[in-house]
PDB file of C-alpha atoms in Angstrom:
ATOM      1  CA  MET A   1       9.517  15.804 -31.229  1.00  0.00           C
ATOM      2  CA  MET A   2      10.064  12.554 -29.490  1.00  0.00           C
ATOM      3  CA  SER A   3      11.910   9.609 -31.344  1.00  0.00           C
ATOM      4  CA  LYS A   4      10.377   6.180 -31.564  1.00  0.00           C
ATOM      5  CA  LYS A   5      12.941   4.839 -29.119  1.00  0.00           C
ATOM      6  CA  SER A   6      11.968   7.609 -26.524  1.00  0.00           C
ATOM      7  CA  ARG A   7       8.313   6.719 -26.881  1.00  0.00           C
ATOM      8  CA  ALA A   8       8.927   2.966 -26.582  1.00  0.00           C
ATOM      9  CA  PHE A   9      11.060   3.740 -23.418  1.00  0.00           C
ATOM     10  CA  LEU A  10       8.337   5.815 -21.920  1.00  0.00           C
ATOM     11  CA  SER A  11       5.792   3.369 -22.707  1.00  0.00           C
ATOM     12  CA  LEU A  12       7.858   0.517 -21.056  1.00  0.00           C
ATOM     13  CA  LEU A  13       8.602   2.724 -17.988  1.00  0.00           C
ATOM     14  CA  ALA A  14       4.902   3.500 -17.554  1.00  0.00           C
ATOM     15  CA  SER A  15       3.951  -0.251 -17.808  1.00  0.00           C
ATOM     16  CA  ILE A  16       6.595  -1.190 -15.257  1.00  0.00           C
ATOM     17  CA  CYS A  17       5.362   1.555 -12.942  1.00  0.00           C
ATOM     18  CA  ILE A  18       1.739   0.365 -13.148  1.00  0.00           C
ATOM     19  CA  LEU A  19       2.825  -3.229 -12.490  1.00  0.00           C
ATOM     20  CA  ILE A  20       4.914  -2.152  -9.432  1.00  0.00           C
ATOM     21  CA  ILE A  21       2.072  -0.115  -8.008  1.00  0.00           C
ATOM     22  CA  SER A  22      -0.370  -3.024  -8.585  1.00  0.00           C
ATOM     23  CA  VAL A  23       1.786  -5.517  -6.575  1.00  0.00           C
ATOM     24  CA  ILE A  24       2.176  -3.025  -3.685  1.00  0.00           C
ATOM     25  CA  ARG A  25      -1.573  -2.465  -3.552  1.00  0.00           C
ATOM     26  CA  LEU A  26      -2.196  -6.223  -3.736  1.00  0.00           C
ATOM     27  CA  VAL A  27       0.400  -6.979  -1.014  1.00  0.00           C
ATOM     28  CA  GLY A  28      -0.859  -3.996   1.077  1.00  0.00           C
ATOM     29  CA  CYS A  29      -4.382  -5.114   1.208  1.00  0.00           C
ATOM     30  CA  THR A  30      -3.784  -8.547   2.552  1.00  0.00           C
ATOM     31  CA  SER A  31      -4.807  -7.565   6.064  1.00  0.00           C
ATOM     32  CA  ASP A  32      -8.264  -6.679   4.918  1.00  0.00           C
ATOM     33  CA  ALA A  33      -9.019 -10.361   4.497  1.00  0.00           C
ATOM     34  CA  PRO A  34      -9.621 -12.522   7.696  1.00  0.00           C
ATOM     35  CA  PRO A  35      -6.389 -14.141   8.924  1.00  0.00           C
ATOM     36  CA  GLY A  36      -5.745 -17.576   7.201  1.00  0.00           C
ATOM     37  CA  PHE A  37      -2.146 -18.229   8.152  1.00  0.00           C
ATOM     38  CA  THR A  38      -1.411 -20.586  11.141  1.00  0.00           C
ATOM     39  CA  LEU A  39       1.397 -19.497  13.413  1.00  0.00           C
ATOM     40  CA  LYS A  40       2.239 -22.198  15.912  1.00  0.00           C
ATOM     41  CA  GLY A  41       5.284 -23.307  18.196  1.00  0.00           C
ATOM     42  CA  THR A  42       6.434 -23.787  22.002  1.00  0.00           C
ATOM     43  CA  VAL A  43       7.384 -21.399  24.588  1.00  0.00           C
ATOM     44  CA  LYS A  44      10.130 -22.570  26.841  1.00  0.00           C
ATOM     45  CA  ASP A  45      12.281 -21.420  29.755  1.00  0.00           C
ATOM     46  CA  ALA A  46      15.566 -20.377  28.387  1.00  0.00           C
ATOM     47  CA  ILE A  47      17.513 -21.762  31.237  1.00  0.00           C
ATOM     48  CA  THR A  48      15.739 -25.031  32.158  1.00  0.00           C
ATOM     49  CA  GLY A  49      14.294 -25.723  28.594  1.00  0.00           C
ATOM     50  CA  LYS A  50      10.877 -26.599  30.430  1.00  0.00           C
ATOM     51  CA  PRO A  51       7.618 -25.525  28.721  1.00  0.00           C
ATOM     52  CA  ILE A  52       5.869 -22.339  30.116  1.00  0.00           C
ATOM     53  CA  ALA A  53       2.280 -22.933  30.377  1.00  0.00           C
ATOM     54  CA  GLY A  54       0.014 -19.682  30.359  1.00  0.00           C
ATOM     55  CA  ALA A  55       2.544 -17.676  28.281  1.00  0.00           C
ATOM     56  CA  ARG A  56       0.946 -15.162  25.860  1.00  0.00           C
ATOM     57  CA  VAL A  57       2.006 -15.215  22.172  1.00  0.00           C
ATOM     58  CA  SER A  58       0.525 -12.411  19.990  1.00  0.00           C
ATOM     59  CA  ASP A  59       0.879 -10.254  17.038  1.00  0.00           C
ATOM     60  CA  ASP A  60       2.844  -6.877  17.767  1.00  0.00           C
ATOM     61  CA  LYS A  61       0.442  -4.018  17.275  1.00  0.00           C
ATOM     62  CA  TYR A  62       0.604  -2.877  13.677  1.00  0.00           C
ATOM     63  CA  GLY A  63      -1.936  -0.843  11.404  1.00  0.00           C
ATOM     64  CA  SER A  64      -5.487  -0.732  12.499  1.00  0.00           C
ATOM     65  CA  ASP A  65      -5.906  -4.596  12.627  1.00  0.00           C
ATOM     66  CA  PRO A  66      -6.851  -6.231  15.719  1.00  0.00           C
ATOM     67  CA  GLN A  67      -4.118  -8.061  17.671  1.00  0.00           C
ATOM     68  CA  LYS A  68      -4.396 -11.803  17.249  1.00  0.00           C
ATOM     69  CA  GLU A  69      -3.068 -13.958  20.159  1.00  0.00           C
ATOM     70  CA  ALA A  70      -2.895 -17.387  21.884  1.00  0.00           C
ATOM     71  CA  THR A  71      -2.091 -18.796  25.367  1.00  0.00           C
ATOM     72  CA  THR A  72       0.272 -21.677  25.643  1.00  0.00           C
ATOM     73  CA  ASP A  73      -1.177 -25.051  27.049  1.00  0.00           C
ATOM     74  CA  ALA A  74       0.524 -27.174  29.862  1.00  0.00           C
ATOM     75  CA  ASP A  75       3.167 -28.393  27.184  1.00  0.00           C
ATOM     76  CA  GLY A  76       4.037 -24.731  26.268  1.00  0.00           C
ATOM     77  CA  LYS A  77       2.319 -25.027  22.882  1.00  0.00           C
ATOM     78  CA  TYR A  78       0.399 -22.292  21.180  1.00  0.00           C
ATOM     79  CA  SER A  79      -1.385 -21.990  17.796  1.00  0.00           C
ATOM     80  CA  TYR A  80      -3.377 -18.982  16.172  1.00  0.00           C
ATOM     81  CA  LEU A  81      -4.457 -17.610  12.919  1.00  0.00           C
ATOM     82  CA  THR A  82      -2.698 -14.528  11.677  1.00  0.00           C
ATOM     83  CA  TRP A  83      -1.978 -12.634   8.470  1.00  0.00           C
ATOM     84  CA  TYR A  84       0.265 -13.783   5.814  1.00  0.00           C
ATOM     85  CA  GLU A  85       2.555 -10.710   5.999  1.00  0.00           C
ATOM     86  CA  GLU A  86       5.787  -9.860   7.659  1.00  0.00           C
ATOM     87  CA  HIS A  87       5.186  -8.398  11.215  1.00  0.00           C
ATOM     88  CA  ASN A  88       6.643  -8.938  14.775  1.00  0.00           C
ATOM     89  CA  ILE A  89       5.447 -11.666  17.061  1.00  0.00           C
ATOM     90  CA  ILE A  90       5.695 -11.180  20.965  1.00  0.00           C
ATOM     91  CA  ALA A  91       5.985 -13.871  23.566  1.00  0.00           C
ATOM     92  CA  GLN A  92       5.390 -13.010  27.215  1.00  0.00           C
ATOM     93  CA  ALA A  93       4.804 -14.666  30.589  1.00  0.00           C
ATOM     94  CA  PRO A  94       4.852 -13.480  34.156  1.00  0.00           C
ATOM     95  CA  GLY A  95       8.570 -13.625  35.678  1.00  0.00           C
ATOM     96  CA  TYR A  96      10.147 -13.585  32.070  1.00  0.00           C
ATOM     97  CA  LYS A  97      11.545 -10.967  29.756  1.00  0.00           C
ATOM     98  CA  THR A  98       9.334 -10.359  26.783  1.00  0.00           C
ATOM     99  CA  GLN A  99      10.836 -11.595  23.527  1.00  0.00           C
ATOM    100  CA  ARG A 100      10.002 -10.298  19.942  1.00  0.00           C
ATOM    101  CA  GLN A 101      10.690 -12.234  16.798  1.00  0.00           C
ATOM    102  CA  THR A 102       9.927 -11.215  13.153  1.00  0.00           C
ATOM    103  CA  LEU A 103       7.452 -13.325  11.096  1.00  0.00           C
ATOM    104  CA  MET A 104       9.154 -13.746   7.858  1.00  0.00           C
ATOM    105  CA  THR A 105       6.974 -14.879   4.926  1.00  0.00           C
ATOM    106  CA  LYS A 106       7.917 -15.664   1.410  1.00  0.00           C
ATOM    107  CA  PHE A 107       6.884 -13.200  -1.243  1.00  0.00           C
ATOM    108  CA  LEU A 108       3.678 -14.126  -2.526  1.00  0.00           C
ATOM    109  CA  GLY A 109       4.408 -17.737  -1.112  1.00  0.00           C
ATOM    110  CA  GLU A 110       2.079 -20.536  -0.804  1.00  0.00           C
ATOM    111  CA  GLU A 111       2.996 -21.122   2.965  1.00  0.00           C
ATOM    112  CA  LYS A 112      -0.050 -22.168   5.148  1.00  0.00           C
ATOM    113  CA  GLU A 113       1.690 -22.331   8.359  1.00  0.00           C
ATOM    114  CA  LYS A 114       4.905 -21.570  10.287  1.00  0.00           C
ATOM    115  CA  VAL A 115       6.668 -22.748  13.493  1.00  0.00           C
ATOM    116  CA  MET A 116       7.952 -19.922  15.736  1.00  0.00           C
ATOM    117  CA  ASP A 117       9.473 -21.243  18.924  1.00  0.00           C
ATOM    118  CA  PHE A 118      10.495 -18.958  21.863  1.00  0.00           C
ATOM    119  CA  ALA A 119      12.896 -19.328  24.696  1.00  0.00           C
ATOM    120  CA  LEU A 120      12.117 -16.864  27.449  1.00  0.00           C
ATOM    121  CA  VAL A 121      14.822 -15.661  29.799  1.00  0.00           C
ATOM    122  CA  PRO A 122      13.752 -15.353  33.545  1.00  0.00           C
ATOM    123  CA  GLU A 123      13.712 -11.821  34.942  1.00  0.00           C
TER     124      GLU A 123
END
């Protein structure tokens, strides 16, 4: 027969497990919603510091979600909507090496946008 302490401990353990599973499911389902997080920044030449027009900045492929992307303007600036979750971002342009950075977000944070700049190295 179980003691009162054992039953209380098992009850607490079960509650913690349910809470952890609920949080994991909540965080894991964020990509089902349309993207609402703005990622923006500038892509420049790592040697000259000049902006790179026409560079492509995109989400690295992950899961079954379609890739989100943007093309830089004449000032090397880009902006696009993506999901609020940690994933890789790729910047690439003809004549330059591709660069990857990880988009880091605060756990259950309230961030609405993030700036991520790239400095591409010529090939």
